[in-house]
Short mmCIF file of C-alpha atoms in Angstrom, two decimals:
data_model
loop_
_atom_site.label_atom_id
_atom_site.label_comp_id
_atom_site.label_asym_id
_atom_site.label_seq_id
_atom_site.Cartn_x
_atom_site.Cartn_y
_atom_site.Cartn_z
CA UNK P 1 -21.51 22.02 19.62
CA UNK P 2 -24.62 24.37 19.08
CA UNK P 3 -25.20 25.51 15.92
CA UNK P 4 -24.40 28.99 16.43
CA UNK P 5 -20.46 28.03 17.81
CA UNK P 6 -19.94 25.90 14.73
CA UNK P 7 -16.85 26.92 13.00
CA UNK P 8 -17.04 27.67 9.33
CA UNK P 9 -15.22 26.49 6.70
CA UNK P 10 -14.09 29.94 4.94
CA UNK P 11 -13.73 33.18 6.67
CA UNK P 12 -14.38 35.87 3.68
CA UNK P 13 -12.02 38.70 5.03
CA UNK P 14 -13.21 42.02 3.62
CA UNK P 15 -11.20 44.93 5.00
CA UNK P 16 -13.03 48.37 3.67
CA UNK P 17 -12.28 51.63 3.03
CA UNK P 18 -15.28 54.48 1.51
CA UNK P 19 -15.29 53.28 -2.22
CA UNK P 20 -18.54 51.67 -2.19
CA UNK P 21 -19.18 51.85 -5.94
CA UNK P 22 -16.33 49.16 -6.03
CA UNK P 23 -17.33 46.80 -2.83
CA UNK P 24 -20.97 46.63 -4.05
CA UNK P 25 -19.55 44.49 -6.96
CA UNK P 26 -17.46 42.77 -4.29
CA UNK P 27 -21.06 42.48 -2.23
CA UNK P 28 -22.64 41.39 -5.44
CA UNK P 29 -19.83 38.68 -6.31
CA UNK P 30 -19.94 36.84 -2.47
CA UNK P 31 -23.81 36.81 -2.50
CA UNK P 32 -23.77 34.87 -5.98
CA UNK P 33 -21.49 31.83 -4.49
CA UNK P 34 -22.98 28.50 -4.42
CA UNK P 35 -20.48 27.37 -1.69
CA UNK P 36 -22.25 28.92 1.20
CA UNK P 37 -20.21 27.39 3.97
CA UNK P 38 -18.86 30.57 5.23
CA UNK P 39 -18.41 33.79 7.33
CA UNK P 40 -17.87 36.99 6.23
CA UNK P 41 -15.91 39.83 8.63
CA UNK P 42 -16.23 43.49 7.53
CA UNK P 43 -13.61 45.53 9.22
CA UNK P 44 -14.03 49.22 8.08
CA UNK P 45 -11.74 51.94 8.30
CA UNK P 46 -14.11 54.62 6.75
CA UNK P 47 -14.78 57.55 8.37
CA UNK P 48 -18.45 57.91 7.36
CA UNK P 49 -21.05 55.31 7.58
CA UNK P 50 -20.96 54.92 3.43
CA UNK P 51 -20.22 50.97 3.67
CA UNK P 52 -22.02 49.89 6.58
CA UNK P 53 -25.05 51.81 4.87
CA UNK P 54 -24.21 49.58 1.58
CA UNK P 55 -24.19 46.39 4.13
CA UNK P 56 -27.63 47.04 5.44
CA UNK P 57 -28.52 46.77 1.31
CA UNK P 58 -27.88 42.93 1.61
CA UNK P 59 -28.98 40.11 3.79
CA UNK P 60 -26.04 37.98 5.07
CA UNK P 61 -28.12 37.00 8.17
CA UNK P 62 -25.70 35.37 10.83
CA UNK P 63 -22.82 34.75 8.39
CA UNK P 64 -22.02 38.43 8.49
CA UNK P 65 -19.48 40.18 11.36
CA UNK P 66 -18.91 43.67 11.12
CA UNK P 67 -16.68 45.89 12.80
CA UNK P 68 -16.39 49.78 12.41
CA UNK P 69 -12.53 50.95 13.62
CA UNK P 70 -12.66 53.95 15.57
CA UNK P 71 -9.39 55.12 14.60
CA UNK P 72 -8.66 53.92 11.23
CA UNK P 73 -6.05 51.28 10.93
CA UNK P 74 -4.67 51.61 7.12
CA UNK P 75 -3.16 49.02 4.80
CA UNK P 76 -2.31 46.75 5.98
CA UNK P 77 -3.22 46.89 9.56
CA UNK P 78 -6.69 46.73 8.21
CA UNK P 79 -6.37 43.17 6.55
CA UNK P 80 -4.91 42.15 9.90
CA UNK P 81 -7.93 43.48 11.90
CA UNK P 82 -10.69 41.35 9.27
CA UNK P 83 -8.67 38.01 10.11
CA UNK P 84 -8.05 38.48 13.94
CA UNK P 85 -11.81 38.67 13.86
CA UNK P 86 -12.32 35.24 11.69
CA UNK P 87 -12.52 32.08 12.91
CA UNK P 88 -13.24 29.51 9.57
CA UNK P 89 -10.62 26.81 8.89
CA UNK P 90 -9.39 28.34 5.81
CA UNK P 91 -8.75 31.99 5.29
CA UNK P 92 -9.54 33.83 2.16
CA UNK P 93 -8.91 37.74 2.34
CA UNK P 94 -11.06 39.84 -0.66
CA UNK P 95 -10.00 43.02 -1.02
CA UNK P 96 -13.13 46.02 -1.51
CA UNK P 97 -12.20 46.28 -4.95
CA UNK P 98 -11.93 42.66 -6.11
CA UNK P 99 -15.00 40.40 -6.75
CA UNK P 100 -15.32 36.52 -7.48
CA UNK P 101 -15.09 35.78 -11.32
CA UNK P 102 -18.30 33.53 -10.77
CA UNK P 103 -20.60 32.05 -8.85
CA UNK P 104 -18.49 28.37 -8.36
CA UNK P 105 -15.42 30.69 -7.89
CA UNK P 106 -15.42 30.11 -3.86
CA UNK P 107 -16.47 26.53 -4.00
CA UNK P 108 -13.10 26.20 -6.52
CA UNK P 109 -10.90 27.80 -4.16
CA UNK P 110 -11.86 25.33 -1.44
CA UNK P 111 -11.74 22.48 -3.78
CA UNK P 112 -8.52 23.28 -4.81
CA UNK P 113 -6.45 23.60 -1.38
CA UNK P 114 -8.67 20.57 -0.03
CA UNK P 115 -7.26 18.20 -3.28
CA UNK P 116 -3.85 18.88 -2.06
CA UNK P 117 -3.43 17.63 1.51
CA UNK P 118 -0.07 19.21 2.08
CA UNK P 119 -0.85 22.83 0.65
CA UNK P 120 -1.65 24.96 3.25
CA UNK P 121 -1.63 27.92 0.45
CA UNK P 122 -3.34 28.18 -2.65
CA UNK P 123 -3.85 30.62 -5.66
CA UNK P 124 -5.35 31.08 -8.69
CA UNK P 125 -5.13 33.22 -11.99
CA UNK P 126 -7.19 36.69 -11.72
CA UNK P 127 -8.43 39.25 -14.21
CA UNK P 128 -7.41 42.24 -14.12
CA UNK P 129 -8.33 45.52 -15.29
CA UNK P 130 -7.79 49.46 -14.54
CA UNK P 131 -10.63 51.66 -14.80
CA UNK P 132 -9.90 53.21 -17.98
CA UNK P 133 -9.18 50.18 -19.57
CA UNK P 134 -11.74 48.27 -21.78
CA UNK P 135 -10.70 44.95 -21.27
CA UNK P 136 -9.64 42.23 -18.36
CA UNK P 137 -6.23 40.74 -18.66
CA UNK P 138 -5.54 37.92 -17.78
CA UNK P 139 -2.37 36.98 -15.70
CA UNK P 140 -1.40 33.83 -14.10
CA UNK P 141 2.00 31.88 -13.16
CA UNK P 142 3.81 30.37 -15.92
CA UNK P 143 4.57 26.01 -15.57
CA UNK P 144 7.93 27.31 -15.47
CA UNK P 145 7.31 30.12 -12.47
CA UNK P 146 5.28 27.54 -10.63
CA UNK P 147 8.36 25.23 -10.93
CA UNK P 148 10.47 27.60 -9.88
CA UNK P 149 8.82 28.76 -6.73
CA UNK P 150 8.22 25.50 -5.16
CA UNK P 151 12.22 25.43 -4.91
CA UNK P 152 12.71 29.57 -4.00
CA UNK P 153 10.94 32.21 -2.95
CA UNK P 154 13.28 34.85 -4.11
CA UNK P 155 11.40 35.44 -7.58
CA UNK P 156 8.31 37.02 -5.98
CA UNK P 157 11.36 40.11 -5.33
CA UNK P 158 11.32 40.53 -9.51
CA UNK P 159 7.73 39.57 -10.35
CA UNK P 160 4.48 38.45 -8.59
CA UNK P 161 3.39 35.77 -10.50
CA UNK P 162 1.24 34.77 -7.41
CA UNK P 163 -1.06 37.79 -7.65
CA UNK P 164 -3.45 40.10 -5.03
CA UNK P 165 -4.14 38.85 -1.75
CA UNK P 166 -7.70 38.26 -3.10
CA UNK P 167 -6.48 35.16 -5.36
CA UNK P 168 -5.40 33.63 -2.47
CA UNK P 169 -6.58 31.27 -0.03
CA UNK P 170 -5.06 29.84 3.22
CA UNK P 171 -5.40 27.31 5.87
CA UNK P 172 -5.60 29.19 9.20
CA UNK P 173 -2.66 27.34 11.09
CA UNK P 174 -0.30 28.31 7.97
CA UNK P 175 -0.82 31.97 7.73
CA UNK P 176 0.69 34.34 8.66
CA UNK P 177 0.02 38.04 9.15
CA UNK P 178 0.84 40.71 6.71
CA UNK P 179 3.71 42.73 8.03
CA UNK P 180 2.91 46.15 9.30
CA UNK P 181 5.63 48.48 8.11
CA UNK P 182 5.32 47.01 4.80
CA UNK P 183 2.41 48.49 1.53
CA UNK P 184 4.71 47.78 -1.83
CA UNK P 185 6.02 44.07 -1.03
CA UNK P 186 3.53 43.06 2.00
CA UNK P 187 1.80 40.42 -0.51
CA UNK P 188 5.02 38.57 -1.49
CA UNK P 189 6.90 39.19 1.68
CA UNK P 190 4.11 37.68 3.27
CA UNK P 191 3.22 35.12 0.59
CA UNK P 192 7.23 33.75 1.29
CA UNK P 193 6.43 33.71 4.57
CA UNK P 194 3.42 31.95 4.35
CA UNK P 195 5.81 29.38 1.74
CA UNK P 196 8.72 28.81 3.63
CA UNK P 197 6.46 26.73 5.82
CA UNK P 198 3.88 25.08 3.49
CA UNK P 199 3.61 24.05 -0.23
CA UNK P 200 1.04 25.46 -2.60
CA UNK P 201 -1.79 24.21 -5.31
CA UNK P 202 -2.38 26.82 -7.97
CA UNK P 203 -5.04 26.82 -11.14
CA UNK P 204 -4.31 29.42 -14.15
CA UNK P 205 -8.13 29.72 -13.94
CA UNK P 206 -9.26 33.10 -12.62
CA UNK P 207 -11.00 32.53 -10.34
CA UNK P 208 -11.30 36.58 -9.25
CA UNK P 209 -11.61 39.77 -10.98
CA UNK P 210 -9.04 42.76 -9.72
CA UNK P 211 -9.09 46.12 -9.82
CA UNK P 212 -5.52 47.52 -11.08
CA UNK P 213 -3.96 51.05 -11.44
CA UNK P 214 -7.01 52.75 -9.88
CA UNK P 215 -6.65 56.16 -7.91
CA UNK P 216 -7.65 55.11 -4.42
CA UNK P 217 -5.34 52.32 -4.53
CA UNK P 218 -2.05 52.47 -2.17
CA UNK P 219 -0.01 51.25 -4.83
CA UNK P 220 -0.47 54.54 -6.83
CA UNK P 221 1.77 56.81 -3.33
CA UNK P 222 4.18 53.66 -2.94
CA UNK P 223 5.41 54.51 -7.02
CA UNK P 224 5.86 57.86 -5.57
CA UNK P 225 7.93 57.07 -2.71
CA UNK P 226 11.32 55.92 -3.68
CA UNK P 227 12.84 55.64 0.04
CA UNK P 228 9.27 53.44 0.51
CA UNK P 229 10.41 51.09 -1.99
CA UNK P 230 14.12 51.25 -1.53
CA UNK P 231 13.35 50.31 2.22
CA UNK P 232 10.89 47.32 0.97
CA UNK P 233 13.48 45.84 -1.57
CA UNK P 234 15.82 46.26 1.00
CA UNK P 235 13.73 44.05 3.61
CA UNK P 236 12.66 41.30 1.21
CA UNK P 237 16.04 40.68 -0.06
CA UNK P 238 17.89 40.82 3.46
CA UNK P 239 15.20 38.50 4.71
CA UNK P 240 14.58 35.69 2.07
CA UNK P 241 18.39 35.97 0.25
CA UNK P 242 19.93 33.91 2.27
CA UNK P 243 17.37 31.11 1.83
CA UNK P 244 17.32 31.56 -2.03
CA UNK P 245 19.14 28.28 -2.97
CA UNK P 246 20.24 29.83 -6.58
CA UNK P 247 21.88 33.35 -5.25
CA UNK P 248 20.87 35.16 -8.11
CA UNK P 249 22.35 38.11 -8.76
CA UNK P 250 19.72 39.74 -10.11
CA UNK P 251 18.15 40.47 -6.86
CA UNK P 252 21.34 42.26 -6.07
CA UNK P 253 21.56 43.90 -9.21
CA UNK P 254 17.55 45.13 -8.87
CA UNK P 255 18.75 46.59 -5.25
CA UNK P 256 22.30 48.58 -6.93
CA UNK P 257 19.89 49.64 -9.82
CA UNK P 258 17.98 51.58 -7.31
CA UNK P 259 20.26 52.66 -5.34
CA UNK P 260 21.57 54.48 -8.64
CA UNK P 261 18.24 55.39 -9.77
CA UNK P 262 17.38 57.06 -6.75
CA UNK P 263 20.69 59.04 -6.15
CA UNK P 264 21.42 56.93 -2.85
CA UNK P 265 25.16 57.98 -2.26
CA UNK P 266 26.32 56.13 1.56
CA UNK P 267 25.51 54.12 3.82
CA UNK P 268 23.68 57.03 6.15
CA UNK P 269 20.97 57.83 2.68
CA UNK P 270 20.03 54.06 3.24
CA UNK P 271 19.86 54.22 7.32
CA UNK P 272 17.97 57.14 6.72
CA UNK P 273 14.61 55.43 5.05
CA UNK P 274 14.80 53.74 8.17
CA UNK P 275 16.72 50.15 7.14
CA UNK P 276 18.70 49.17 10.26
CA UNK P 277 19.74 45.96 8.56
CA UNK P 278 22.86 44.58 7.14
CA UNK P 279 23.84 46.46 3.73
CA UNK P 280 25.56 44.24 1.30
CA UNK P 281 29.07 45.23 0.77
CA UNK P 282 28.60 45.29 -3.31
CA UNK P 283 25.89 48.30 -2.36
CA UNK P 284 28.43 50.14 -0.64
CA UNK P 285 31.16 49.82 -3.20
CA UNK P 286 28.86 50.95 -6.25
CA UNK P 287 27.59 54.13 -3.88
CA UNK P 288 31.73 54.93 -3.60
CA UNK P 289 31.61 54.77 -7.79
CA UNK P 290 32.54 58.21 -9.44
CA UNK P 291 29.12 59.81 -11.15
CA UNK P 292 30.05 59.07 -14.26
CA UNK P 293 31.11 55.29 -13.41
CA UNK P 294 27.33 55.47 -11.54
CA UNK P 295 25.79 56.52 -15.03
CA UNK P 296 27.11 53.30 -16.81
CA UNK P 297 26.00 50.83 -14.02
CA UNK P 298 23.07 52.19 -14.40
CA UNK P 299 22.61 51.85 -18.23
CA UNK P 300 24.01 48.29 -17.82
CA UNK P 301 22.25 47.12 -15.39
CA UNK P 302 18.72 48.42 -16.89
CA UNK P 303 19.74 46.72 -20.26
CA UNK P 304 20.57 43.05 -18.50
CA UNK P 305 17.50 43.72 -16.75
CA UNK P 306 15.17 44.10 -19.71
CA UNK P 307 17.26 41.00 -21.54
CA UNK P 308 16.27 39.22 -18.60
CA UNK P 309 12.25 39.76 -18.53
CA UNK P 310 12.30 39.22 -22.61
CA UNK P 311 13.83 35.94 -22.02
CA UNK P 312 11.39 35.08 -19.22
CA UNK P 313 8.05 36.42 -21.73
CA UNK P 314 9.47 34.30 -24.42
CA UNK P 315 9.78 31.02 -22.31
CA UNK P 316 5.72 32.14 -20.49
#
């Protein structure tokens, strides 16, 4: 095989989007690595030249691909566009406003899905701070989180203890691409996915450094958009449920709490945020409940709710 066909071992997936005062860190971060066995595919949805003018700041010589998208694609479309355009054996998406933690942080990632033969998945801790903020926090998966989602994927509904796509890495014939009509849940949707075929290696290290709570970030309209995440909630649980092998009903409890939260009154409401799937019948009784028999559901099922995630701090 020539030298210039030779297929690397990471594909650095760096979807873009303007911000440039945030990728150059990101730029900064992937120049730094010691492991230097890899590719690195710019797909950028910009509408000025701003990040291709930032790329022509740094010399990646033939490890670098990038593509400029005509149309802009969005999140997550985007992501999907950097990895149809990679080729390395092991896949490890960065988003424009994440950056490695240090410079062994790739060669760890590698090192850590390559120790476990059967993980085709891997993840790490990450640092994370909003722009405001003054300093990183640092959030990783509990033992007893880890435990737990070896066995189910369902938890990843309640909390993702998994993280960004950046603190990820995966082995090309396990992943699986993000799902289109998804921005809220499209990490752990696909992360379960990605799990229901393949186990997982995971370091509390963080490995990364993420960018949290900032204004450009999709995140920030999801919050705004309760039929958005009604619809998502909806999707994850109909989807990954029925594989849960605990059936807890807290996931159906999180679903009636919004349902109530957001004023959803029938079946129609629901149909119209554009969920054609099955509705669970105990969804449909509590939208029958008189208002004031709404208003203490509610109140309940917010104060289990908090019970629950004091229990789960306590036990981190």
């Amino acid at each position: 095989m020539a030298i210039s066909e030779m297929i690397p071992t990471v594909s650095i997936c760096l979807p873009t989007y303007c911000q440039t005062e945030f990728l150059r860190k990101t730029l900064d971060s992937i120049v730094a690595q010691e492991f230097q066995d890899y590719e690195l595919i710019v797909s950028d949805d910009s509408p000025d030249n701003s990040v291709e003018r930032l790329l022509q700041e740094y010399d990646f010589s033939d490890k670098l691909i990038y593509s400029k998208n005509v149309i802009a694609l969005g999140s997550p479309a985007n992501w999907n566009q950097a990895i149809e355009l990679s080729k390395g054996r092991l896949i490890k998406i960065m988003h424009h406003d994440d950056w490695f933690s240090s410079p062994t942080s790739l060669g760890e990632f590698v090192s850590l899905i390559n120790a476990n033969p059967q993980a085709g998945f891997a993840f790490s801790g990450v640092n994370t701070k909003s722009p405001n903020a003054r300093k990183y926090l640092h959030q990783f998966a509990s033992r007893r989180e880890v435990d737990v989602l070896q066995l189910d994927r369902m938890p990843l509904m309640l909390r993702n203890c998994i993280g960004p796509p950046s603190s990820t890495i995966v082995k090309r014939e396990c992943f699986k691409a993000y799902r289109e009509n998804l921005q809220w849940l499209v990490d752990v949707y696909q992360y379960s996915e990605i799990l229901e075929q393949t186990s997982f290696a995971y370091t509390p290290k963080a490995l990364i450094y993420s960018t949290t709570d900032a204004e450009h970030q999709i995140t920030n309209t999801c919050q705004q958009n309760p039929g958005l995440l009604l619809y998502e909630y909806l999707c994850f649980f109909n989807n990954f449920e029925k594989l849960s092998p605990t059936k807890n009903t807290a996931y159906l409890n999180y679903l009636i709490e919004l349902v109530l939260k957001y004023g959803i009154n029938n079946e129609r409401e629901i149909r119209n945020i554009g969920f054609d799937g099955a509705i669970h019948p105990h969804l449909i009784k509590v939208m029958n409940f008189s208002n004031a028999q709404k208003q203490l559901k509610l109140l309940e099922l917010k104060i289990r709710r908090k019970i629950n995630e004091a229990s789960l701090s306590s036990s981190r």
